[in-house]
Amino acid sequence: MNCGVGEGEGKRTGRKKGREMEMKMTIGMGEHDTGQALKVSGLTRIYGSSCPDCIRMTGPDHGTNICRVCGSVVACADISFDVMPGEILGIVGESGSGKSTIVRCLYFDMEPTCGEAYLRCYGKGNIFQVSSQEKQIIRNLYTGMVYQNPQLGLKFDITSGGNIAEKLLAANWRNVGRIRERAGELLERTEIPLARMDDYPRNFSGGMQQRVQIAKALANDPDVLLLDELTTGLDVSVQARILDLIKDIRRNTEAAMVLITHDLGVIRLLAERTIVLKNGRIVEAGLTDQILEDPQHEYTQLLVNSVL
Amino acid sequence: MNTNLEKNRFEHEQPGNNHLEICNLNKTFTVHVSGGKQIMGFEDVSFNVKRGEFLAIIGGSGSGKSSLLKCIYRTYIPDSGLILYHPGPEYQPTDLTAATDHMILNMRRSEIGYVSQLLYAVPRVTALDVIAEPLLMRGMDQAGARDIAANYLARLCIPEDLWDAYPSTFSGGERQRVNIARALVASSNMLLLDEPTSALDPASTAIVVEMLREVKLKTTMIGIFHDLSVVREVADRVIVMKNNRMIKTGTPGEILGSSTGD
Ligand SMILES: Nc1ncnc2c1ncn2[C@@H]1O[C@H](COP(=O)(O)OP(=O)(O)OP(=O)(O)O)[C@@H](O)[C@H]1O
Ligand SMILES: Nc1ncnc2c1ncn2[C@@H]1O[C@H](COP(=O)(O)OP(=O)(O)O)[C@@H](O)[C@H]1O
Ligand SMILES: [Mg+2]
Ligand SMILES: [Mg+2]
Ligand SMILES: [Zn+2]
């Protein structure tokens, strides 16, 4: 489907010159020259009937993501980015800017209106185009997700160990003893007391629920981890421990992570690169220190200046 | 400025000799949140840095020194101009103003280090781990890395009971020494230092100066200093910034006069 979105560079306002040099990179590549773990291009998701004017009538220039002609919501449009193995990409933007929509499309919780996404570990092309069976495989073997709302990521009437076992079973683990052992390891790694393995997530604190979600997301040793507002609404000491856990994951795995947050402190601490979203569009993308210290777009400047 | 550049080119004829070439670099800030106000960072800056050279930048507050350093590190995006980084004789130079974010991140891992003027401390990481981290990333084992980190902390006179504490609770001077040690162990080929001795007492300054002189043999350095006696001790060449322009360059002797006239 043609969404009427321009191709190519997207909205990388930060770059003044071409990127032909990418290919000529000669130094310092080390182990990182193996290509992007995740590459997304032109991802668009429209809620509603949609009309030919939806894209043109929405976006930061119009200050809205609602099409004036047909009333559809353009949750995100023409979203392009990539993430290297072992890298954390931050996504920031105000509430409603389309952050969750992006990761939920990537986790196949919803279908994009159009766009492409490629995983390095899955060499069979655009993952939005494959059969639902293949999508199951991708989800079970290669990706992990931590939802903004733990109720979406966990079954509250199944034990925490059981929640993790589900993901392991989906990833073709069969030996019950080893599944239990692995679930125990994951809970230990995410600092959930083993004694709580047979307890239900509904009895857990918000911080513990997020940690069980992380344990579950890590179960299949994913190549791509999608983290949606994983510290929102938690008290600061609990937040700190979760952020340290993410750093630990970065140190010990090669997982590429997409980290959604509205907390610029979290971005500064964790993300090497950041994209800024407004009204469903990327208004700026760049190195995190550049985004925070030399923001180019008006909205980014507003965002950075709003920090208390 | 152009003629200056030509002259420099002529002076260091061997092509592999330059580590960094900056040509007609400009930086202004457009503050959209204040009605599009333009703030000048610096304009029309050109200079070369030879491999192994220590270049000091001096000049008044607001003259554009930090902005210049941050443009090289690409924390700031310059408006126009070139920043040619020469990795070595067998490689093509990279224009840092046009490099992709991934390229810059790779450069930061191995080629270019930076010590900020702000005494930033990563929360919840001990002083030892802050310094050991670059070594661990290069594949050194935990024990070896912490050993080297401990040596640095001892040499920089950080009291031993602080080694396992968080630098976010440290004094400004202690924090600055930890940040310098981290940059030094990373052993990048080029180091950008923004007032690395500004928060230090004379004794720690002397130690840091000695360490900078040691790494100078294998690292090219560009440093901003207010303390001119430090400039005399470490710099091979000095650039003077004034009113957001580079107004002079020369040896410390030429720029600062004889050491008695401080
Ligand atoms: N991120 C920024 N946004 C807007 N203006 C900036 C920014 N960074 C620097 N400037 C402005 O650019 C000019 C140069 O600043 P810079 O920090 O480079 O000065 P400096 O020479 O390092 O000064 P000091 O010695 O006080 O640190 C100043 O007018 C400053 O206010
Ligand atoms: N299922 C849905 N139906 C209709 N509109 C939706 C739906 N989900 C999200 N939206 C709208 O899409 C936009 C982006 O939402 P979302 O991606 O959840 O934003 P964020 O995560 O940045 O807060 C919002 O305007 C939201 O109201
Ligand atoms: Mg959301
Ligand atoms: Mg400064
Ligand atoms: Zn429409």
PDB file of C-alpha atoms in Angstrom, chain A residues 15-268:
ATOM      1  CA  ARG A  15      22.295  15.841   9.468  1.00  0.00           C
ATOM      2  CA  LYS A  16      23.535  18.464   7.103  1.00  0.00           C
ATOM      3  CA  LYS A  17      25.381  16.266   4.683  1.00  0.00           C
ATOM      4  CA  GLY A  18      24.792  13.031   2.883  1.00  0.00           C
ATOM      5  CA  ARG A  19      25.475   9.686   4.398  1.00  0.00           C
ATOM      6  CA  GLU A  20      27.429   8.195   1.565  1.00  0.00           C
ATOM      7  CA  MET A  21      30.257   7.770   4.009  1.00  0.00           C
ATOM      8  CA  GLU A  22      28.514   4.972   5.845  1.00  0.00           C
ATOM      9  CA  MET A  23      29.914   2.458   3.384  1.00  0.00           C
ATOM     10  CA  LYS A  24      33.398   3.860   3.531  1.00  0.00           C
ATOM     11  CA  MET A  25      33.724   3.428   7.262  1.00  0.00           C
ATOM     12  CA  THR A  26      37.222   2.181   7.693  1.00  0.00           C
ATOM     13  CA  ILE A  27      38.101   2.322  11.336  1.00  0.00           C
ATOM     14  CA  GLY A  28      36.885   1.377  14.743  1.00  0.00           C
ATOM     15  CA  MET A  29      34.123  -0.879  13.531  1.00  0.00           C
ATOM     16  CA  GLY A  30      35.344  -3.845  15.540  1.00  0.00           C
ATOM     17  CA  GLU A  31      32.616  -6.323  16.291  1.00  0.00           C
ATOM     18  CA  HIS A  32      29.903  -3.831  15.325  1.00  0.00           C
ATOM     19  CA  ASP A  33      30.275  -4.061  11.582  1.00  0.00           C
ATOM     20  CA  THR A  34      27.916  -6.987  11.237  1.00  0.00           C
ATOM     21  CA  GLY A  35      24.916  -4.828  10.436  1.00  0.00           C
ATOM     22  CA  GLN A  36      21.793  -3.702  12.158  1.00  0.00           C
ATOM     23  CA  ALA A  37      19.967  -6.088  14.469  1.00  0.00           C
ATOM     24  CA  LEU A  38      16.768  -4.256  13.571  1.00  0.00           C
ATOM     25  CA  LYS A  39      16.008  -1.984  10.667  1.00  0.00           C
ATOM     26  CA  VAL A  40      12.650  -0.251  10.325  1.00  0.00           C
ATOM     27  CA  SER A  41      11.656   1.840   7.364  1.00  0.00           C
ATOM     28  CA  GLY A  42       8.567   3.836   6.553  1.00  0.00           C
ATOM     29  CA  LEU A  43       6.500   2.339   9.363  1.00  0.00           C
ATOM     30  CA  THR A  44       3.031   3.886   9.348  1.00  0.00           C
ATOM     31  CA  ARG A  45      -0.025   3.057  11.381  1.00  0.00           C
ATOM     32  CA  ILE A  46      -3.343   4.774  10.861  1.00  0.00           C
ATOM     33  CA  TYR A  47      -6.315   4.116  13.130  1.00  0.00           C
ATOM     34  CA  GLY A  48      -9.599   4.566  11.317  1.00  0.00           C
ATOM     35  CA  SER A  49     -10.872   4.401   7.755  1.00  0.00           C
ATOM     36  CA  SER A  50      -8.088   6.671   6.421  1.00  0.00           C
ATOM     37  CA  CYS A  51      -8.275   8.858   3.365  1.00  0.00           C
ATOM     38  CA  PRO A  52      -5.755  10.124   0.787  1.00  0.00           C
ATOM     39  CA  ASP A  53      -5.196  13.272   2.876  1.00  0.00           C
ATOM     40  CA  CYS A  54      -4.400  11.616   6.221  1.00  0.00           C
ATOM     41  CA  ILE A  55      -0.634  11.924   5.961  1.00  0.00           C
ATOM     42  CA  ARG A  56      -0.676  15.421   4.485  1.00  0.00           C
ATOM     43  CA  MET A  57      -3.099  16.780   7.077  1.00  0.00           C
ATOM     44  CA  THR A  58      -1.286  15.512  10.168  1.00  0.00           C
ATOM     45  CA  GLY A  59       2.106  15.775  11.815  1.00  0.00           C
ATOM     46  CA  PRO A  60       4.077  18.342  13.809  1.00  0.00           C
ATOM     47  CA  ASP A  61       3.419  21.105  11.275  1.00  0.00           C
ATOM     48  CA  HIS A  62      -0.301  20.704  11.925  1.00  0.00           C
ATOM     49  CA  GLY A  63       0.110  20.057  15.630  1.00  0.00           C
ATOM     50  CA  THR A  64      -2.145  17.027  15.487  1.00  0.00           C
ATOM     51  CA  ASN A  65      -2.241  13.378  14.525  1.00  0.00           C
ATOM     52  CA  ILE A  66      -5.952  13.476  13.691  1.00  0.00           C
ATOM     53  CA  CYS A  67      -6.884  13.883  10.032  1.00  0.00           C
ATOM     54  CA  ARG A  68      -9.229  16.814   9.605  1.00  0.00           C
ATOM     55  CA  VAL A  69     -10.810  15.260   6.536  1.00  0.00           C
ATOM     56  CA  CYS A  70     -11.723  11.787   7.750  1.00  0.00           C
ATOM     57  CA  GLY A  71     -11.033  11.859  11.472  1.00  0.00           C
ATOM     58  CA  SER A  72      -8.564   8.963  11.400  1.00  0.00           C
ATOM     59  CA  VAL A  73      -5.659   8.947  13.849  1.00  0.00           C
ATOM     60  CA  VAL A  74      -2.233   8.770  12.254  1.00  0.00           C
ATOM     61  CA  ALA A  75      -0.515   7.202  15.256  1.00  0.00           C
ATOM     62  CA  CYS A  76       2.826   7.049  13.467  1.00  0.00           C
ATOM     63  CA  ALA A  77       3.976   7.706   9.920  1.00  0.00           C
ATOM     64  CA  ASP A  78       7.166   7.222   7.961  1.00  0.00           C
ATOM     65  CA  ILE A  79       9.091   5.955  10.971  1.00  0.00           C
ATOM     66  CA  SER A  80      12.576   4.790  10.004  1.00  0.00           C
ATOM     67  CA  PHE A  81      15.433   3.805  12.290  1.00  0.00           C
ATOM     68  CA  ASP A  82      17.908   1.039  12.935  1.00  0.00           C
ATOM     69  CA  VAL A  83      19.512  -0.499  15.997  1.00  0.00           C
ATOM     70  CA  MET A  84      22.849  -2.268  16.183  1.00  0.00           C
ATOM     71  CA  PRO A  85      23.439  -5.407  18.234  1.00  0.00           C
ATOM     72  CA  GLY A  86      24.232  -4.382  21.803  1.00  0.00           C
ATOM     73  CA  GLU A  87      22.961  -0.870  21.244  1.00  0.00           C
ATOM     74  CA  ILE A  88      20.153   0.938  23.046  1.00  0.00           C
ATOM     75  CA  LEU A  89      18.028   3.282  20.954  1.00  0.00           C
ATOM     76  CA  GLY A  90      15.886   5.725  22.921  1.00  0.00           C
ATOM     77  CA  ILE A  91      12.481   6.906  21.755  1.00  0.00           C
ATOM     78  CA  VAL A  92      11.133  10.017  23.445  1.00  0.00           C
ATOM     79  CA  GLY A  93       8.076  12.111  22.810  1.00  0.00           C
ATOM     80  CA  GLU A  94       4.980  13.416  24.486  1.00  0.00           C
ATOM     81  CA  SER A  95       2.059  11.247  25.392  1.00  0.00           C
ATOM     82  CA  GLY A  96       0.207  10.186  22.282  1.00  0.00           C
ATOM     83  CA  SER A  97       3.109  10.773  19.939  1.00  0.00           C
ATOM     84  CA  GLY A  98       3.057   7.165  18.726  1.00  0.00           C
ATOM     85  CA  LYS A  99       5.833   5.497  20.696  1.00  0.00           C
ATOM     86  CA  SER A 100       3.939   2.442  21.855  1.00  0.00           C
ATOM     87  CA  THR A 101       2.375   2.000  18.453  1.00  0.00           C
ATOM     88  CA  ILE A 102       5.815   1.482  16.938  1.00  0.00           C
ATOM     89  CA  VAL A 103       6.907  -1.289  19.280  1.00  0.00           C
ATOM     90  CA  ARG A 104       3.513  -2.953  19.257  1.00  0.00           C
ATOM     91  CA  CYS A 105       3.704  -3.191  15.477  1.00  0.00           C
ATOM     92  CA  LEU A 106       7.183  -4.676  15.784  1.00  0.00           C
ATOM     93  CA  TYR A 107       5.922  -7.242  18.280  1.00  0.00           C
ATOM     94  CA  PHE A 108       2.991  -8.067  15.955  1.00  0.00           C
ATOM     95  CA  ASP A 109       0.398  -6.947  18.473  1.00  0.00           C
ATOM     96  CA  MET A 110      -1.042  -4.859  15.674  1.00  0.00           C
ATOM     97  CA  GLU A 111      -0.584  -4.578  11.949  1.00  0.00           C
ATOM     98  CA  PRO A 112       1.081  -1.548  10.496  1.00  0.00           C
ATOM     99  CA  THR A 113      -0.750   0.292   7.731  1.00  0.00           C
ATOM    100  CA  CYS A 114       2.458   0.098   5.767  1.00  0.00           C
ATOM    101  CA  GLY A 115       6.192  -0.077   6.249  1.00  0.00           C
ATOM    102  CA  GLU A 116       9.009  -2.544   6.477  1.00  0.00           C
ATOM    103  CA  ALA A 117      11.100  -4.061   9.215  1.00  0.00           C
ATOM    104  CA  TYR A 118      14.060  -6.405   9.019  1.00  0.00           C
ATOM    105  CA  LEU A 119      15.793  -8.476  11.662  1.00  0.00           C
ATOM    106  CA  ARG A 120      19.380  -9.516  11.119  1.00  0.00           C
ATOM    107  CA  CYS A 121      18.730 -12.913  12.690  1.00  0.00           C
ATOM    108  CA  TYR A 122      15.740 -13.519  10.462  1.00  0.00           C
ATOM    109  CA  GLY A 123      16.923 -13.384   6.900  1.00  0.00           C
ATOM    110  CA  LYS A 124      13.604 -13.899   5.122  1.00  0.00           C
ATOM    111  CA  GLY A 125      12.744 -10.298   4.362  1.00  0.00           C
ATOM    112  CA  ASN A 126      10.235  -7.767   5.632  1.00  0.00           C
ATOM    113  CA  ILE A 127       8.786  -9.245   8.820  1.00  0.00           C
ATOM    114  CA  PHE A 128       5.458  -7.450   8.276  1.00  0.00           C
ATOM    115  CA  GLN A 129       4.941  -9.439   5.068  1.00  0.00           C
ATOM    116  CA  VAL A 130       5.487 -12.986   6.311  1.00  0.00           C
ATOM    117  CA  SER A 131       2.789 -15.492   7.276  1.00  0.00           C
ATOM    118  CA  SER A 132       1.284 -15.395  10.741  1.00  0.00           C
ATOM    119  CA  GLN A 133       3.045 -18.664  11.460  1.00  0.00           C
ATOM    120  CA  GLU A 134       6.383 -17.061  10.659  1.00  0.00           C
ATOM    121  CA  LYS A 135       5.451 -14.081  12.807  1.00  0.00           C
ATOM    122  CA  GLN A 136       4.873 -16.430  15.720  1.00  0.00           C
ATOM    123  CA  ILE A 137       8.321 -17.867  15.180  1.00  0.00           C
ATOM    124  CA  ILE A 138       9.921 -14.421  15.079  1.00  0.00           C
ATOM    125  CA  ARG A 139       8.126 -13.372  18.223  1.00  0.00           C
ATOM    126  CA  ASN A 140       8.935 -16.563  20.071  1.00  0.00           C
ATOM    127  CA  LEU A 141      12.560 -16.900  19.091  1.00  0.00           C
ATOM    128  CA  TYR A 142      13.980 -13.488  18.325  1.00  0.00           C
ATOM    129  CA  THR A 143      12.159 -10.720  20.147  1.00  0.00           C
ATOM    130  CA  GLY A 144      11.123  -9.810  23.652  1.00  0.00           C
ATOM    131  CA  MET A 145       8.778  -7.117  24.885  1.00  0.00           C
ATOM    132  CA  VAL A 146       8.180  -5.311  28.149  1.00  0.00           C
ATOM    133  CA  TYR A 147       4.817  -3.582  28.033  1.00  0.00           C
ATOM    134  CA  GLN A 148       4.039  -0.214  29.483  1.00  0.00           C
ATOM    135  CA  ASN A 149       1.160  -1.921  31.245  1.00  0.00           C
ATOM    136  CA  PRO A 150       2.243  -5.139  33.043  1.00  0.00           C
ATOM    137  CA  GLN A 151      -1.270  -6.543  32.621  1.00  0.00           C
ATOM    138  CA  LEU A 152      -0.589  -6.767  28.894  1.00  0.00           C
ATOM    139  CA  GLY A 153       2.747  -8.488  29.325  1.00  0.00           C
ATOM    140  CA  LEU A 154       1.890 -10.957  32.069  1.00  0.00           C
ATOM    141  CA  LYS A 155      -0.940 -13.304  32.827  1.00  0.00           C
ATOM    142  CA  PHE A 156      -1.861 -12.326  36.349  1.00  0.00           C
ATOM    143  CA  ASP A 157      -3.557 -15.645  37.118  1.00  0.00           C
ATOM    144  CA  ILE A 158      -0.478 -17.701  36.223  1.00  0.00           C
ATOM    145  CA  THR A 159       2.537 -17.833  38.556  1.00  0.00           C
ATOM    146  CA  SER A 160       5.595 -15.736  37.734  1.00  0.00           C
ATOM    147  CA  GLY A 161       7.491 -18.940  36.962  1.00  0.00           C
ATOM    148  CA  GLY A 162       4.606 -20.049  34.768  1.00  0.00           C
ATOM    149  CA  ASN A 163       4.661 -16.786  32.823  1.00  0.00           C
ATOM    150  CA  ILE A 164       8.317 -17.344  32.000  1.00  0.00           C
ATOM    151  CA  ALA A 165       7.737 -21.023  31.225  1.00  0.00           C
ATOM    152  CA  GLU A 166       5.145 -19.990  28.657  1.00  0.00           C
ATOM    153  CA  LYS A 167       7.701 -17.985  26.745  1.00  0.00           C
ATOM    154  CA  LEU A 168      10.210 -20.833  26.980  1.00  0.00           C
ATOM    155  CA  LEU A 169       7.665 -23.376  25.728  1.00  0.00           C
ATOM    156  CA  ALA A 170       6.914 -21.069  22.819  1.00  0.00           C
ATOM    157  CA  ALA A 171      10.635 -21.001  22.100  1.00  0.00           C
ATOM    158  CA  ASN A 172      10.587 -24.817  21.854  1.00  0.00           C
ATOM    159  CA  TRP A 173      11.900 -25.672  25.288  1.00  0.00           C
ATOM    160  CA  ARG A 174      10.512 -29.077  26.238  1.00  0.00           C
ATOM    161  CA  ASN A 175      12.303 -30.398  29.316  1.00  0.00           C
ATOM    162  CA  VAL A 176      10.228 -29.391  32.344  1.00  0.00           C
ATOM    163  CA  GLY A 177      13.177 -29.568  34.723  1.00  0.00           C
ATOM    164  CA  ARG A 178      15.327 -27.332  32.548  1.00  0.00           C
ATOM    165  CA  ILE A 179      12.471 -24.898  32.018  1.00  0.00           C
ATOM    166  CA  ARG A 180      12.075 -24.534  35.748  1.00  0.00           C
ATOM    167  CA  GLU A 181      15.791 -24.155  36.200  1.00  0.00           C
ATOM    168  CA  ARG A 182      15.977 -21.452  33.520  1.00  0.00           C
ATOM    169  CA  ALA A 183      12.968 -19.607  34.967  1.00  0.00           C
ATOM    170  CA  GLY A 184      14.721 -19.638  38.331  1.00  0.00           C
ATOM    171  CA  GLU A 185      17.899 -18.246  36.805  1.00  0.00           C
ATOM    172  CA  LEU A 186      15.999 -15.457  35.081  1.00  0.00           C
ATOM    173  CA  LEU A 187      14.130 -14.495  38.225  1.00  0.00           C
ATOM    174  CA  GLU A 188      17.372 -14.483  40.152  1.00  0.00           C
ATOM    175  CA  ARG A 189      18.972 -12.280  37.534  1.00  0.00           C
ATOM    176  CA  THR A 190      16.112  -9.829  37.775  1.00  0.00           C
ATOM    177  CA  GLU A 191      16.235  -9.936  41.575  1.00  0.00           C
ATOM    178  CA  ILE A 192      12.935 -11.654  42.195  1.00  0.00           C
ATOM    179  CA  PRO A 193      13.310 -13.912  45.263  1.00  0.00           C
ATOM    180  CA  LEU A 194      13.085 -17.525  44.128  1.00  0.00           C
ATOM    181  CA  ALA A 195      10.478 -18.035  46.816  1.00  0.00           C
ATOM    182  CA  ARG A 196       8.120 -15.893  44.710  1.00  0.00           C
ATOM    183  CA  MET A 197       8.427 -18.122  41.648  1.00  0.00           C
ATOM    184  CA  ASP A 198       5.157 -19.860  42.439  1.00  0.00           C
ATOM    185  CA  ASP A 199       3.366 -16.690  43.440  1.00  0.00           C
ATOM    186  CA  TYR A 200       1.084 -14.708  41.132  1.00  0.00           C
ATOM    187  CA  PRO A 201       2.110 -11.413  39.512  1.00  0.00           C
ATOM    188  CA  ARG A 202      -1.145  -9.861  40.747  1.00  0.00           C
ATOM    189  CA  ASN A 203       0.340 -10.108  44.248  1.00  0.00           C
ATOM    190  CA  PHE A 204       3.540  -8.306  43.186  1.00  0.00           C
ATOM    191  CA  SER A 205       4.491  -4.665  43.462  1.00  0.00           C
ATOM    192  CA  GLY A 206       4.722  -2.628  40.253  1.00  0.00           C
ATOM    193  CA  GLY A 207       8.516  -2.853  40.256  1.00  0.00           C
ATOM    194  CA  MET A 208       8.440  -6.612  40.695  1.00  0.00           C
ATOM    195  CA  GLN A 209       5.896  -6.975  37.906  1.00  0.00           C
ATOM    196  CA  GLN A 210       8.218  -5.071  35.573  1.00  0.00           C
ATOM    197  CA  ARG A 211      11.094  -7.314  36.606  1.00  0.00           C
ATOM    198  CA  VAL A 212       9.063 -10.448  35.907  1.00  0.00           C
ATOM    199  CA  GLN A 213       8.233  -8.958  32.499  1.00  0.00           C
ATOM    200  CA  ILE A 214      11.931  -8.385  31.885  1.00  0.00           C
ATOM    201  CA  ALA A 215      12.733 -11.941  32.988  1.00  0.00           C
ATOM    202  CA  LYS A 216      10.096 -13.242  30.605  1.00  0.00           C
ATOM    203  CA  ALA A 217      11.337 -11.037  27.758  1.00  0.00           C
ATOM    204  CA  LEU A 218      14.876 -12.326  28.295  1.00  0.00           C
ATOM    205  CA  ALA A 219      13.809 -15.977  28.380  1.00  0.00           C
ATOM    206  CA  ASN A 220      14.454 -16.687  24.693  1.00  0.00           C
ATOM    207  CA  ASP A 221      17.717 -14.731  24.693  1.00  0.00           C
ATOM    208  CA  PRO A 222      16.236 -12.263  22.214  1.00  0.00           C
ATOM    209  CA  ASP A 223      18.146 -10.374  19.543  1.00  0.00           C
ATOM    210  CA  VAL A 224      15.774  -7.455  19.884  1.00  0.00           C
ATOM    211  CA  LEU A 225      14.262  -6.240  23.153  1.00  0.00           C
ATOM    212  CA  LEU A 226      11.392  -3.753  23.081  1.00  0.00           C
ATOM    213  CA  LEU A 227      11.019  -1.811  26.332  1.00  0.00           C
ATOM    214  CA  ASP A 228       7.994   0.442  26.687  1.00  0.00           C
ATOM    215  CA  GLU A 229       8.111   2.907  29.610  1.00  0.00           C
ATOM    216  CA  LEU A 230       9.438   0.248  31.900  1.00  0.00           C
ATOM    217  CA  THR A 231      10.090   2.584  34.819  1.00  0.00           C
ATOM    218  CA  THR A 232       7.057   4.848  34.567  1.00  0.00           C
ATOM    219  CA  GLY A 233       5.096   5.158  37.758  1.00  0.00           C
ATOM    220  CA  LEU A 234       7.639   3.384  39.927  1.00  0.00           C
ATOM    221  CA  ASP A 235       9.304   5.040  42.875  1.00  0.00           C
ATOM    222  CA  VAL A 236      12.850   6.243  42.231  1.00  0.00           C
ATOM    223  CA  SER A 237      14.769   3.584  44.112  1.00  0.00           C
ATOM    224  CA  VAL A 238      12.866   0.868  42.257  1.00  0.00           C
ATOM    225  CA  GLN A 239      13.476   2.725  38.979  1.00  0.00           C
ATOM    226  CA  ALA A 240      17.188   2.847  39.724  1.00  0.00           C
ATOM    227  CA  ARG A 241      17.387  -0.924  40.188  1.00  0.00           C
ATOM    228  CA  ILE A 242      15.539  -1.565  36.947  1.00  0.00           C
ATOM    229  CA  LEU A 243      17.800   0.803  35.029  1.00  0.00           C
ATOM    230  CA  ASP A 244      20.822  -0.972  36.473  1.00  0.00           C
ATOM    231  CA  LEU A 245      19.300  -4.246  35.335  1.00  0.00           C
ATOM    232  CA  ILE A 246      19.045  -2.904  31.784  1.00  0.00           C
ATOM    233  CA  LYS A 247      22.694  -1.847  31.928  1.00  0.00           C
ATOM    234  CA  ASP A 248      23.540  -5.325  33.116  1.00  0.00           C
ATOM    235  CA  ILE A 249      21.656  -6.806  30.156  1.00  0.00           C
ATOM    236  CA  ARG A 250      23.559  -4.551  27.808  1.00  0.00           C
ATOM    237  CA  ARG A 251      26.852  -5.671  29.312  1.00  0.00           C
ATOM    238  CA  ASN A 252      26.053  -9.345  29.168  1.00  0.00           C
ATOM    239  CA  THR A 253      24.085  -9.797  25.958  1.00  0.00           C
ATOM    240  CA  GLU A 254      24.186  -8.565  22.401  1.00  0.00           C
ATOM    241  CA  ALA A 255      20.487  -7.718  22.411  1.00  0.00           C
ATOM    242  CA  ALA A 256      19.546  -4.580  20.509  1.00  0.00           C
ATOM    243  CA  MET A 257      17.153  -2.576  22.664  1.00  0.00           C
ATOM    244  CA  VAL A 258      14.479  -0.060  21.803  1.00  0.00           C
ATOM    245  CA  LEU A 259      13.739   1.934  24.929  1.00  0.00           C
ATOM    246  CA  ILE A 260      10.667   4.132  25.116  1.00  0.00           C
ATOM    247  CA  THR A 261      10.500   6.693  27.862  1.00  0.00           C
ATOM    248  CA  HIS A 262       9.474  10.256  28.488  1.00  0.00           C
ATOM    249  CA  ASP A 263      12.214  10.601  31.081  1.00  0.00           C
ATOM    250  CA  LEU A 264      15.232  12.318  29.547  1.00  0.00           C
ATOM    251  CA  GLY A 265      17.333  11.198  32.516  1.00  0.00           C
ATOM    252  CA  VAL A 266      16.738   7.574  31.527  1.00  0.00           C
ATOM    253  CA  ILE A 267      17.722   8.396  27.947  1.00  0.00           C
ATOM    254  CA  ARG A 268      20.920  10.115  29.042  1.00  0.00           C
TER     255      ARG A 268
END
